[in-house]
Coordinates of C-alpha atoms in Angstrom, one line a residue:
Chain G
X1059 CA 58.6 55.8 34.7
X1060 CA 55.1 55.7 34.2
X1061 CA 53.3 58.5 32.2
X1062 CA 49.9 59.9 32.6
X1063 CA 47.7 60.2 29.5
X1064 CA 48.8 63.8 28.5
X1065 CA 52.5 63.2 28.7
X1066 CA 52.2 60.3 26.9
X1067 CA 50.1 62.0 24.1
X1068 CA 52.6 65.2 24.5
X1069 CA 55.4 62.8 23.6
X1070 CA 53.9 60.8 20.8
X1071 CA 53.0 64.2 19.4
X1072 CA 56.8 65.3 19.6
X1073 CA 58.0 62.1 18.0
X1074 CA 55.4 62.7 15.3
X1075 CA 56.6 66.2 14.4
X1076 CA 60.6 64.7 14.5
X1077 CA 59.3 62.2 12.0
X1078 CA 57.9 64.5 9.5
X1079 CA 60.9 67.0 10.0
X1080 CA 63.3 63.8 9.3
X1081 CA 60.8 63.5 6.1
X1082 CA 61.1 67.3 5.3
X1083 CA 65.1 66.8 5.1
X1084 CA 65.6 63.9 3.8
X1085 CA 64.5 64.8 -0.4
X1086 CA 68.4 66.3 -0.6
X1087 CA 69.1 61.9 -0.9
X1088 CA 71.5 59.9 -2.1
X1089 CA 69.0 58.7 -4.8
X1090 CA 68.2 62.1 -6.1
X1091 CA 71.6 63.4 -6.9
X1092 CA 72.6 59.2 -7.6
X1093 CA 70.0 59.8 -10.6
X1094 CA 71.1 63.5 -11.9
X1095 CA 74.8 62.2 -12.1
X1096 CA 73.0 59.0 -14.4
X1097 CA 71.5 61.3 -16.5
X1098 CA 74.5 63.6 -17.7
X1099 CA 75.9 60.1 -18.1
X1100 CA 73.3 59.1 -20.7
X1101 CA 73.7 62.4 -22.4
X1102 CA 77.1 62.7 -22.3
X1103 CA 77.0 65.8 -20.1
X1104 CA 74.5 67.8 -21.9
X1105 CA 71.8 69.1 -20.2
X1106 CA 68.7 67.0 -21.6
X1107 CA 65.7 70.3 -22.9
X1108 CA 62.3 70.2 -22.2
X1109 CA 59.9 69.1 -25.4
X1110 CA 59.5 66.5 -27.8
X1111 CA 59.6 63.3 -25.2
X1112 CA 56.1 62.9 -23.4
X1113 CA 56.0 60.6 -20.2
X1114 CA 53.1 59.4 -19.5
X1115 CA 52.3 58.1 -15.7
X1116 CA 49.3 58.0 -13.6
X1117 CA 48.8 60.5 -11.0
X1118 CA 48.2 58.0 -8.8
X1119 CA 49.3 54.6 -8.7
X1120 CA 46.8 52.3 -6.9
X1121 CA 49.8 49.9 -6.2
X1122 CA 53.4 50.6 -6.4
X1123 CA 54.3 47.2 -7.5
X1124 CA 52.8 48.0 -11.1
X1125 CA 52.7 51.4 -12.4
X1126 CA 52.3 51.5 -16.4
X1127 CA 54.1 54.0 -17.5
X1128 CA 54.4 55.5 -21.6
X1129 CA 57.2 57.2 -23.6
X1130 CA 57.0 59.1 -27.1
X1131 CA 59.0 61.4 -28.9
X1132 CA 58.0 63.1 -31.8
X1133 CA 60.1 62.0 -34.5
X1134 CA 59.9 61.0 -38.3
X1135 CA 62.5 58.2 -37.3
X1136 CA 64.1 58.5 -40.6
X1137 CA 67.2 60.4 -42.0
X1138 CA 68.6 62.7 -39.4
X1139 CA 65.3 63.2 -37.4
X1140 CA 65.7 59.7 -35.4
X1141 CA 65.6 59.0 -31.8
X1142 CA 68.1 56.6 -30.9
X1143 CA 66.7 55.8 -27.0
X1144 CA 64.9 56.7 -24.0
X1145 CA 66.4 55.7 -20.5
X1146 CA 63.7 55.7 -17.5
X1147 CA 64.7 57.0 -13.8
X1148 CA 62.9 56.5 -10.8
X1149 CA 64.7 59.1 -8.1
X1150 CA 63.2 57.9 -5.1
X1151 CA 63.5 53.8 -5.8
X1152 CA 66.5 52.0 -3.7
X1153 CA 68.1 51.8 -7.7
X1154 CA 67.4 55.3 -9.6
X1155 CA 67.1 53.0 -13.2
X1156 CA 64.5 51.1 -14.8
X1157 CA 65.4 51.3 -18.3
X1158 CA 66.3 51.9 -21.8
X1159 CA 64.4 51.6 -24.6
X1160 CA 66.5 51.4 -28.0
X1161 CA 65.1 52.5 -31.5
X1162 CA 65.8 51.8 -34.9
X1163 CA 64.4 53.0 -38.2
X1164 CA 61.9 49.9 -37.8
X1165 CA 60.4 51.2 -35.1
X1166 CA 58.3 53.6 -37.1
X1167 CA 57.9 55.7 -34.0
X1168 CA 59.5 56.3 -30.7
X1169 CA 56.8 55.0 -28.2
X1170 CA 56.8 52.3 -25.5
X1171 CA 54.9 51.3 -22.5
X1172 CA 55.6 49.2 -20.0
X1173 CA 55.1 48.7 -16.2
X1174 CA 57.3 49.4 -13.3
X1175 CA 57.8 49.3 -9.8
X1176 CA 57.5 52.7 -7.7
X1177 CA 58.7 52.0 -4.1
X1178 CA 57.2 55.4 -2.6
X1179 CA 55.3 58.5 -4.0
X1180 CA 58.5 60.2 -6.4
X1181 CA 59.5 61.6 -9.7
X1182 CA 59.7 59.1 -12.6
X1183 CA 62.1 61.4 -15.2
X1184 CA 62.6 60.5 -19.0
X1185 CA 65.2 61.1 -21.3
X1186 CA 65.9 60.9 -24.7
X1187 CA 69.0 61.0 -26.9
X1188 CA 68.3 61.8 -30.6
X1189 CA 70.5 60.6 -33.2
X1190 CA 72.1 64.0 -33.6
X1191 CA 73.0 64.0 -30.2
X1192 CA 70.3 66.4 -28.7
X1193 CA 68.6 65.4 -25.4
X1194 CA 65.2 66.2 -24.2
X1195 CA 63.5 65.3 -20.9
X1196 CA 60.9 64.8 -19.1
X1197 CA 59.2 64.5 -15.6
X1198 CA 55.9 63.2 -14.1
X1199 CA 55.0 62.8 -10.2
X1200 CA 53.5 59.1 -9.2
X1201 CA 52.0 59.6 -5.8
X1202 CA 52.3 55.9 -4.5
X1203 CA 49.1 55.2 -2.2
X1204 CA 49.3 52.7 1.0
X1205 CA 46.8 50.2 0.1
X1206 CA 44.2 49.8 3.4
X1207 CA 43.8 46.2 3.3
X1208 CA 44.4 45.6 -0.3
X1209 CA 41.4 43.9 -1.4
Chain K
X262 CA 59.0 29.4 -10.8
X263 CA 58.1 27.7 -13.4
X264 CA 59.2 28.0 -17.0
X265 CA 58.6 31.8 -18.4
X266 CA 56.3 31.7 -20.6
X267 CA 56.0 34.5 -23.6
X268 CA 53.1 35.8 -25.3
X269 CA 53.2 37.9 -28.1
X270 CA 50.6 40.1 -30.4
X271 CA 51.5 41.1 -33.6
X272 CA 48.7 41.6 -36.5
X273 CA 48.6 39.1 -39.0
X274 CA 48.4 41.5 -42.1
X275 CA 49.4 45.0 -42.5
X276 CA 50.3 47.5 -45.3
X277 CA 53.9 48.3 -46.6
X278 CA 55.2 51.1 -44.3
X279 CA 51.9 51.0 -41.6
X280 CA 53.1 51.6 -38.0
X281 CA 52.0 48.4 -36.1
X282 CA 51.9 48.2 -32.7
X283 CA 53.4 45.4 -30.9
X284 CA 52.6 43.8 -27.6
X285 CA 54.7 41.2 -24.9
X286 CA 54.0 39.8 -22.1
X287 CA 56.4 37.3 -19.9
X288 CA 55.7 35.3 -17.3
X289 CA 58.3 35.9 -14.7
X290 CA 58.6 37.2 -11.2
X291 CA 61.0 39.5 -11.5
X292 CA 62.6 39.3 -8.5
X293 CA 64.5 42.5 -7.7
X294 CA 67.3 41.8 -5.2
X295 CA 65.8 44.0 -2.4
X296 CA 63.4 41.4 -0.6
X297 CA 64.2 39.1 2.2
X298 CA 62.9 36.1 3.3
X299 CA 61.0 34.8 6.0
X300 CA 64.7 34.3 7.9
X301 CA 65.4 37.7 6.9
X302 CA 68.0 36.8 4.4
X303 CA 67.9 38.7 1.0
X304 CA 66.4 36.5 -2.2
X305 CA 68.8 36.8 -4.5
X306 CA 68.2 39.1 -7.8
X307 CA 67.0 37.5 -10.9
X308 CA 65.2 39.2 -13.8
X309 CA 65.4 39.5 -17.4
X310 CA 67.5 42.3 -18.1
X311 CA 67.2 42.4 -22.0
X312 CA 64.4 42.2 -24.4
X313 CA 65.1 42.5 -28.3
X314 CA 62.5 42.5 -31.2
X315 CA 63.8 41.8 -34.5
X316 CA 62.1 41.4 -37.8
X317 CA 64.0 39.2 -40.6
X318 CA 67.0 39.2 -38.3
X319 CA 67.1 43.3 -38.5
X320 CA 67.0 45.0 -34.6
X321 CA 63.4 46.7 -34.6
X322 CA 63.1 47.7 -30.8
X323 CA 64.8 46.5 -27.4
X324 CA 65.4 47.6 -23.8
X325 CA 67.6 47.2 -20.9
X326 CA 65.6 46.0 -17.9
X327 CA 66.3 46.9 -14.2
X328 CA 64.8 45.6 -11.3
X329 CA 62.3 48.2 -11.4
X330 CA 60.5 46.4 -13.9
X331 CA 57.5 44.8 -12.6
X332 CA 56.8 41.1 -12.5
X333 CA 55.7 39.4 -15.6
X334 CA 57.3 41.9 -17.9
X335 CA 54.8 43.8 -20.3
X336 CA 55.6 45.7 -23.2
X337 CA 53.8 48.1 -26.0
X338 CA 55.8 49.4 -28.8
X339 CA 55.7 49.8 -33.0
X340 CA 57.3 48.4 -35.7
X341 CA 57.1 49.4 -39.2
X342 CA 58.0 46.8 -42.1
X343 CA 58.2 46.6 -45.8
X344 CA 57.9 43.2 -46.8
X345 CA 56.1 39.9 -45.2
X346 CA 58.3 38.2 -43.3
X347 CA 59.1 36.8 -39.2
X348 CA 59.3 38.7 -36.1
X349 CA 61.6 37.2 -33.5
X350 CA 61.1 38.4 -29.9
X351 CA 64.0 37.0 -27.3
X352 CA 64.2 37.7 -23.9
X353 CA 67.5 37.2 -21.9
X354 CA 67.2 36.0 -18.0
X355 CA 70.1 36.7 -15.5
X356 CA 70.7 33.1 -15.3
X357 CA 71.5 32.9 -19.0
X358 CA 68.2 31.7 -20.3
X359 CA 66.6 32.9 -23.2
X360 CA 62.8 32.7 -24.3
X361 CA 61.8 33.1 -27.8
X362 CA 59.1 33.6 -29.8
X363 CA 58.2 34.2 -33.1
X364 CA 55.4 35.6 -35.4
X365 CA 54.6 36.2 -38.8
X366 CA 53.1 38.8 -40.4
X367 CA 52.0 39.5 -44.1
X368 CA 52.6 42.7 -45.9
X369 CA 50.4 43.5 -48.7
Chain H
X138 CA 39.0 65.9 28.9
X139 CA 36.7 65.6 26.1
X140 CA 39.4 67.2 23.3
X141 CA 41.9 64.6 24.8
X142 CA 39.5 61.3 24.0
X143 CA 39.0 62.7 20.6
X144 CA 42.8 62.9 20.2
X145 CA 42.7 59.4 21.6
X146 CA 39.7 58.5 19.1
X147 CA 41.9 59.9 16.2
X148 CA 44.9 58.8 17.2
X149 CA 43.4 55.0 17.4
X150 CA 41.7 55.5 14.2
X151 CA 44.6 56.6 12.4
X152 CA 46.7 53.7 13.5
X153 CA 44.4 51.1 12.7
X154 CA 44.1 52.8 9.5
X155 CA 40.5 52.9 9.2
X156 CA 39.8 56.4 8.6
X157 CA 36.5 56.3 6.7
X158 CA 36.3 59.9 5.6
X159 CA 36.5 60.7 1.5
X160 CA 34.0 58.5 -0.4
X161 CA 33.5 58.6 -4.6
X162 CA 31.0 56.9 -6.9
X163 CA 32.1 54.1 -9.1
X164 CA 32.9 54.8 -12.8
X165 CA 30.4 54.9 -14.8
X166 CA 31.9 53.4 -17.5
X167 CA 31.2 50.0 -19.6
X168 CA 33.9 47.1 -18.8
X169 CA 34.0 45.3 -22.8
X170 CA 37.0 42.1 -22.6
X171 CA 37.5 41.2 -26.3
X172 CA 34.4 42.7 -27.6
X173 CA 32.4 41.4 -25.0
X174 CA 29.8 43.6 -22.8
X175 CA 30.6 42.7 -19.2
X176 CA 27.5 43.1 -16.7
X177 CA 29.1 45.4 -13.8
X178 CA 25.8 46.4 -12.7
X179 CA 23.2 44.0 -12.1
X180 CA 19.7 44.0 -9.9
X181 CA 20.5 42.7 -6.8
X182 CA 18.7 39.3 -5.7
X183 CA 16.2 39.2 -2.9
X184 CA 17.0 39.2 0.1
X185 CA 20.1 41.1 -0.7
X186 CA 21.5 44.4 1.5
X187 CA 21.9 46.4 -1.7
X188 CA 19.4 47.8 -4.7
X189 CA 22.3 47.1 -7.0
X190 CA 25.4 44.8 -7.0
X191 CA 28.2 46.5 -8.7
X192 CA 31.4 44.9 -9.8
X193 CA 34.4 45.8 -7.8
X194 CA 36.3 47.0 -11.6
X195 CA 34.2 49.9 -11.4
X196 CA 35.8 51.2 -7.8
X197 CA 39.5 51.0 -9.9
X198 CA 41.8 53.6 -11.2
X199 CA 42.0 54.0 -15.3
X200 CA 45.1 52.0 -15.5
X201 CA 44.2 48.9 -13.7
X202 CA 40.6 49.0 -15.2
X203 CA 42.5 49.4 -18.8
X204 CA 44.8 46.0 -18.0
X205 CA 41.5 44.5 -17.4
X206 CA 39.6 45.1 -20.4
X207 CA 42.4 43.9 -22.7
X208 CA 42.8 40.6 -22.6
X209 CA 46.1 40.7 -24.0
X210 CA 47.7 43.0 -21.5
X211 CA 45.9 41.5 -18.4
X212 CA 48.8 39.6 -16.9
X213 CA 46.4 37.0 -15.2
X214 CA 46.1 35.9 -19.0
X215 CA 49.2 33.6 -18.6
X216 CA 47.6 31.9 -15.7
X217 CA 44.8 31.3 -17.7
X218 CA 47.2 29.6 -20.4
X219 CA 49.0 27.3 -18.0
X220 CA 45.6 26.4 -17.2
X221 CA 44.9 25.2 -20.8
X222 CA 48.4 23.2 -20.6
X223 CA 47.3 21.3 -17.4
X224 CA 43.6 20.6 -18.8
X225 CA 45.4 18.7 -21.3
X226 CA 48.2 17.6 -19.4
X227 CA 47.6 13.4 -18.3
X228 CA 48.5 12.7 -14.9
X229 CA 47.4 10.1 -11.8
X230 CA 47.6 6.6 -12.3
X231 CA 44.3 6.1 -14.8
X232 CA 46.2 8.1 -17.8
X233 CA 43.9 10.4 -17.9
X234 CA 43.9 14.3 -18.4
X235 CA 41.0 16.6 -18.1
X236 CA 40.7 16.6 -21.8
X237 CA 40.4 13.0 -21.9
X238 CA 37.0 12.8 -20.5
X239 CA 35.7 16.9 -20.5
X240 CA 37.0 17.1 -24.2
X241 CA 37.4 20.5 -25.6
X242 CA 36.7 23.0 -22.2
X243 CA 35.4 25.8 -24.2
X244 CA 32.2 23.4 -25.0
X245 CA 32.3 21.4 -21.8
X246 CA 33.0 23.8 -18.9
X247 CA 30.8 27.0 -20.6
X248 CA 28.8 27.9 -17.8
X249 CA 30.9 26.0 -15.2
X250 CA 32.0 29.0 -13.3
X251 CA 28.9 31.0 -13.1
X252 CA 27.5 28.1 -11.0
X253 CA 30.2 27.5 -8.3
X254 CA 29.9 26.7 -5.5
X255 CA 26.9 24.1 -5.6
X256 CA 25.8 21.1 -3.6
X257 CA 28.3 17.8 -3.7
X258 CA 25.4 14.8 -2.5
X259 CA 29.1 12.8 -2.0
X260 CA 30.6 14.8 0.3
X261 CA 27.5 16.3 1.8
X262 CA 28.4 20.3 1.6
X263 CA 28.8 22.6 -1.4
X264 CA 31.9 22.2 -3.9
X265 CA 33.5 25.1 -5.2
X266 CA 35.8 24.7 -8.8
X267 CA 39.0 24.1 -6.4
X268 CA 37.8 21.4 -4.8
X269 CA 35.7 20.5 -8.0
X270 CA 39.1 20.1 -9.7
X271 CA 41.0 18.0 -6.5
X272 CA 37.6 15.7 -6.4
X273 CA 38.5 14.7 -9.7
X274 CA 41.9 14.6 -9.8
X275 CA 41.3 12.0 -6.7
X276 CA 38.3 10.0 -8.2
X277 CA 38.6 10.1 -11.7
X278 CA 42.8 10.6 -12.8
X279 CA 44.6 8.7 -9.6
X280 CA 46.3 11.8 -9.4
X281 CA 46.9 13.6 -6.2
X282 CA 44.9 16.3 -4.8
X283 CA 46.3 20.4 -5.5
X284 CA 48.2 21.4 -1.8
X285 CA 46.1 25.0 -1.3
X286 CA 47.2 27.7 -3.7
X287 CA 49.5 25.4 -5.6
X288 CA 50.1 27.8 -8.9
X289 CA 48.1 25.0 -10.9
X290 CA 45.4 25.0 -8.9
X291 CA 44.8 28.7 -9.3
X292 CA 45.9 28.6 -13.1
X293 CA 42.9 25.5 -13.5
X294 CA 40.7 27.2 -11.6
X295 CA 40.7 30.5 -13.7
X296 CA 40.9 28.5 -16.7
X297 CA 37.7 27.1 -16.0
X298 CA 36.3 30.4 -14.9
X299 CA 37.6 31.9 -17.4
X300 CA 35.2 29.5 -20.1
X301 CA 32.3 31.5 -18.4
X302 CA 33.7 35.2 -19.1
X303 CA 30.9 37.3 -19.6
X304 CA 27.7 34.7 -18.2
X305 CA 26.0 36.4 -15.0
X306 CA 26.3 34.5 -11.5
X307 CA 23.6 32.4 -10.4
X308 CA 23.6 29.7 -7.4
X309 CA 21.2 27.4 -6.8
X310 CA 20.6 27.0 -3.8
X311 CA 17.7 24.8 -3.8
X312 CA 20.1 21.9 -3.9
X313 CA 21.0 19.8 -0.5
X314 CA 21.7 21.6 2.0
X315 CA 22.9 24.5 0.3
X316 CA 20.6 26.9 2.3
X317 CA 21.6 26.0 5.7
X318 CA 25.5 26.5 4.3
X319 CA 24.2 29.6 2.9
X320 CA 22.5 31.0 6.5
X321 CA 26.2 30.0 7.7
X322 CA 28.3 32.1 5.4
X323 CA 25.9 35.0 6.3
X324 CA 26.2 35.0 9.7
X325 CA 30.2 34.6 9.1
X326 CA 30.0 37.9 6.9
X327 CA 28.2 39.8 9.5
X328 CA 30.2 38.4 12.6
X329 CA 33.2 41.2 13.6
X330 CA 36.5 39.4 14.2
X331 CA 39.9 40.2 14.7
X332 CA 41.7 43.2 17.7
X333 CA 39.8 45.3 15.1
X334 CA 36.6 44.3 15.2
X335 CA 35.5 44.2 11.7
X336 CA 33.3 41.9 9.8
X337 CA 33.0 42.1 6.0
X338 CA 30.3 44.1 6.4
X339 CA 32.2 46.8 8.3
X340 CA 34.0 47.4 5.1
X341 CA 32.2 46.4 2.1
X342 CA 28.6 46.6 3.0
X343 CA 28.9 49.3 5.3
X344 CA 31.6 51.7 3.7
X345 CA 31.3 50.5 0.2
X346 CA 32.3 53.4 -1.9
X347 CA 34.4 55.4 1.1
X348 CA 37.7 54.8 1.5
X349 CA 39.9 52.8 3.3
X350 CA 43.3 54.4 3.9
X351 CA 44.1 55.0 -0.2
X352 CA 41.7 52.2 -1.1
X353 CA 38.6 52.3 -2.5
X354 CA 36.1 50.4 -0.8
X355 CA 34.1 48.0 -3.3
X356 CA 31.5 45.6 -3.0
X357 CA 33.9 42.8 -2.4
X358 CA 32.3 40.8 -4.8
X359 CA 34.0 37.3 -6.0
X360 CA 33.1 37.0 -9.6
X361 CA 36.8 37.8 -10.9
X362 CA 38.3 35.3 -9.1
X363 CA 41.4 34.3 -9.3
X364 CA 42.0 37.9 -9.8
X365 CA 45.2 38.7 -10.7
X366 CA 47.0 41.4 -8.3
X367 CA 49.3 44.2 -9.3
X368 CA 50.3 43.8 -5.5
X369 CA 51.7 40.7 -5.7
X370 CA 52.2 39.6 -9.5
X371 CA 49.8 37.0 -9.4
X372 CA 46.5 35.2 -9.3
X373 CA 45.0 35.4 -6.1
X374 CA 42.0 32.5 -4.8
X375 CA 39.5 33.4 -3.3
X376 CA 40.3 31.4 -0.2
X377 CA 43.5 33.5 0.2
X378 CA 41.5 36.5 -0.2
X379 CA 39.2 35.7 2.2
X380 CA 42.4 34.8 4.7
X381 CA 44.1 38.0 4.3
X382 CA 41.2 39.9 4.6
X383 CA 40.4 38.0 7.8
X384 CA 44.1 38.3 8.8
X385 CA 44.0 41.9 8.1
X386 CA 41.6 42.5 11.0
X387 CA 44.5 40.9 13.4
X388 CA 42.4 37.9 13.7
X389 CA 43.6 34.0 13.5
X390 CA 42.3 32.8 9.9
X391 CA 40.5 29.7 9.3
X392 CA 42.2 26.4 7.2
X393 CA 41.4 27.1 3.6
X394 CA 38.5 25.0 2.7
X395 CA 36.6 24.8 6.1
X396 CA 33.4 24.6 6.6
X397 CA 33.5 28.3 7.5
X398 CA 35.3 29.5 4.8
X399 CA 33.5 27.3 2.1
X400 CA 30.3 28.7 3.2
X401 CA 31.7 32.1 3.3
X402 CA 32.3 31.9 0.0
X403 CA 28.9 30.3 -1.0
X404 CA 27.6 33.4 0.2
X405 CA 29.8 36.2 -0.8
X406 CA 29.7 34.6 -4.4
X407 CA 25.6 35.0 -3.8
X408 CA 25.9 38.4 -2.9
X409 CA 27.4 39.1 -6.7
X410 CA 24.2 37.2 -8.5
X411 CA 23.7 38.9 -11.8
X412 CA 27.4 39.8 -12.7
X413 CA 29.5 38.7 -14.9
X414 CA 32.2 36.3 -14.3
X415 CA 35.3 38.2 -14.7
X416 CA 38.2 35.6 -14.2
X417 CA 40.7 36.4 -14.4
X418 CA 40.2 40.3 -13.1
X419 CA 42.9 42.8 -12.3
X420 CA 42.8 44.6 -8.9
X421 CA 45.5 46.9 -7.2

């Protein structure tokens, strides 16, 4: 078969649509509800609150190899007010975890940063479990840019 | 790869009960288990999948690594101590290696 | 027929991923490594296409401009130490490390970087630090020359690069033949190559500041070099920069090293007079 130049732009146009519609459908993944089922695992089946865990994350990443990424929770870390850890999530990486950061009354306060991989643009979720059992989240957007050459 | 190699930063003096901040870095590639190589066959996982800091053998911070950890492992966190003493920072490979490092600090 | 080659146009454009539409200043912001003012901003030369030569840190995002200015969190750091190792590591058949002759490299190789490439009367064309290190490795240690990219190659060539942190880039090109090498690597920079016709002018002279898919177009200047890449988790050459860039326009790259590429980077490292050497600097 041999197309003219309209067919051949009519069809490249069709595919293009049926890739973004594959795109549209696709969020309801594996990866997402893979990460939500991690998380009542961490808590213990509680449903983590919004407040007192910041995640910090760039907007943008300018290479999804190494995104730095920040947790803190405000806490005294002593007595009963004590965070006991943070686990990190990325829902749209091939493996939803990253990590878990673990705190003791030595840590003086609940912060870390480190960097992470981001394989496409995603949420990157947060959650910590305090000593008294409560569970706070929370959730930052990495769009994950496709370098042009990379220079 | 060669040997990882840690680096550590931790002040030399601070004041009893003063929230330092800590910093690591690793060298090590980090390799996650998803790549192939150039006959298409998948590179086998190996990272360093736990990181501890202790001072004067008491657990001050740690963390579970996945492979979403980025190469060369970098981390940022505090520590508050009441006396002089010795930090011990020991990261555990996949392979069952384990780097250490150490640092003092003085508390006045 | 006219809205048809336009779809073609975009269509082409799109796929080749050169859609030079959005364009942004660089920061205006002051790069400071271990207390250190960095020039990022320098008067450009004479003779050069640009009023001002910027350095490409100022075309980053906040975080990888941050890794940069601390010298403890910039991963190319641990290059820099292995580097130190090697200096006074003896191999070859004399028994000889660096050390042994260059002593102490913070005295001896100050300046060192900000000079490279310059003229080598033995081998008649200019030497850069790589081939700096290999010609004494050879001559000097017995020991055998670095294979291209070897991880200590790039760890002893930001090592030494990294003894001139701060010191602005000047060539001398009154040396030799180093102006005829020089006229070379121009004409290279300017020459389009590649099934998508670009030269390094297309991007970086050109569309400096617009960018390039997600990317922000710098200068593609080669005073932080070896840079260390978030990309790949590693130091990068400059030769292997200058190979994937050249591969990135679908064109067959040239040996690492050859004439073409050494006086490619003569030039290009001209074209950044003024700024400070960076080594090791973190890019995306």
């Amino acid at each position: 078969m041999k197309l003219n130049r309209r067919q051949a732009l009519a069809l490249s146009a069709g595919a293009a649509v049926a890739v973004v519609a594959g795109l549209r459908t696709a969020p309801a993944s594996a990866a997402v509800e893979d990460t939500q089922k991690r998380i009542m695992e961490f808590t213990g089946g509680k449903t983590p609150e919004a407040g007192k865990l910041t995640l910090t994350a760039p907007e943008i990443a300018e290479n999804g190899n190494t995104v730095p990424i920040s947790v803190n929770v405000e806490s005294a870390m002593t007595g009963d007010d004590m965070v006991d850890s943070v686990i990190i999530f990325a829902e749209g990486n091939p493996n939803p975890e990253v990590a878990t950061f673990h705190f003791t009354a030595m840590s003086g306060s609940a912060s870390a940063t480190t960097r992470m991989r981001l394989a496409k643009t995603q949420n990157v979720i947060a959650v910590a479990k305090m000593a008294d059992g409560s569970v706070y989240m929370d959730k930052k957007e990495v769009k994950v840019t496709i370098g042009g050459c990379g220079g | 790869m060669a040997t990882p190699k840690p680096r550590v930063k931790v002040p030399k003096t601070a004041t009893a009960g003063e929230v330092i901040v800590l910093k690591t870095l690793i060298s090590h590639d980090m390799e996650s288990g998803q790549r192939k190589d150039k006959e298409g066959k998948a590179i086998p996982r190996q990272i360093i999948n736990k990181f501890t800091c202790e001072f004067n053998g008491a657990p001050v911070f740690s963390c579970d690594m996945d492979p979403a950890i980025s190469a060369n492992p970098y981390f940022e966190f505090t520590a508050k101590v009441a006396e002089s003493g010795t930090f011990t920072f020991t990261w555990v490979d996949d392979d069952g290696s384990t780097y250490t490092d150490e640092q003092k600090i003085e508390v006045k | 027929m006219k809205k048809i080659s336009l779809a073609i146009a975009i269509a082409a454009s799109a796929f080749s991923g050169l859609v030079f539409q959005a364009s942004a200043d660089p920061v205006d912001e002051k790069l400071v490594i271990d207390g250190q003012e960095m020039i990022t901003r320098a008067p450009a030369p004479e003779g050069h296409p640009f009023d001002e030569v910027l350095s490409g840190w100022l075309f980053r995002e906040a975080e990888t401009r941050a890794a940069e200015a601390d010298s403890f969190a910039n991963p190319g750091m641990l290059g820099v130490e292995r580097g130190e190792e090697v200096w006074n590591t003896v191999e070859g058949t004399a028994g000889k490390s660096c050390a042994s002759c260059h002593n102490d490299a913070v005295e001896s190789m100050k300046g060192v970087g900000a000079k490279f490439p310059k003229w080598d009367a033995d081998s008649k064309r200019p030497i850069d630090i790589e081939l700096q290190i290999d010609k004494c490795r050879v001559e000097n240690m017995g020991a055998e020359a670095y294979k291209f990219d070897a991880e200590d190659q790039k760890a002893m060539t930001a090592f030494i690069k990294h003894q001139s942190l701060g010191m602005p880039v000047k060539l001398d090109l009154s040396e030799g033949d180093m102006q005829a090498w020089f006229d070379k690597g121009k004409e290279t920079y300017y020459t389009r190559t590649g099934q998508l016709n670009l030269s390094c002018a297309s991007c970086h002279e050109g569309s400096m500041g617009k960018y390039i898919r997600a990317d922000h177009l710098s200068q593609g200047q080669a005073n932080g070099f070896p840079t260390y890449r978030f990309n790949t988790g590693g130091l990068v050459s400059i030769q292997n920069r200058f190979r994937g860039c050249i591969r990135d326009t679908r064109a067959e790259f040239p040996k690492a090293f050859s004439d073409e590429l050494l006086a490619l980077e003569l030039y290009v490292t001209w074209r950044g007079t003024g700024l400070s050497v960076e080594t090791p600097a973190v890019r995306q």
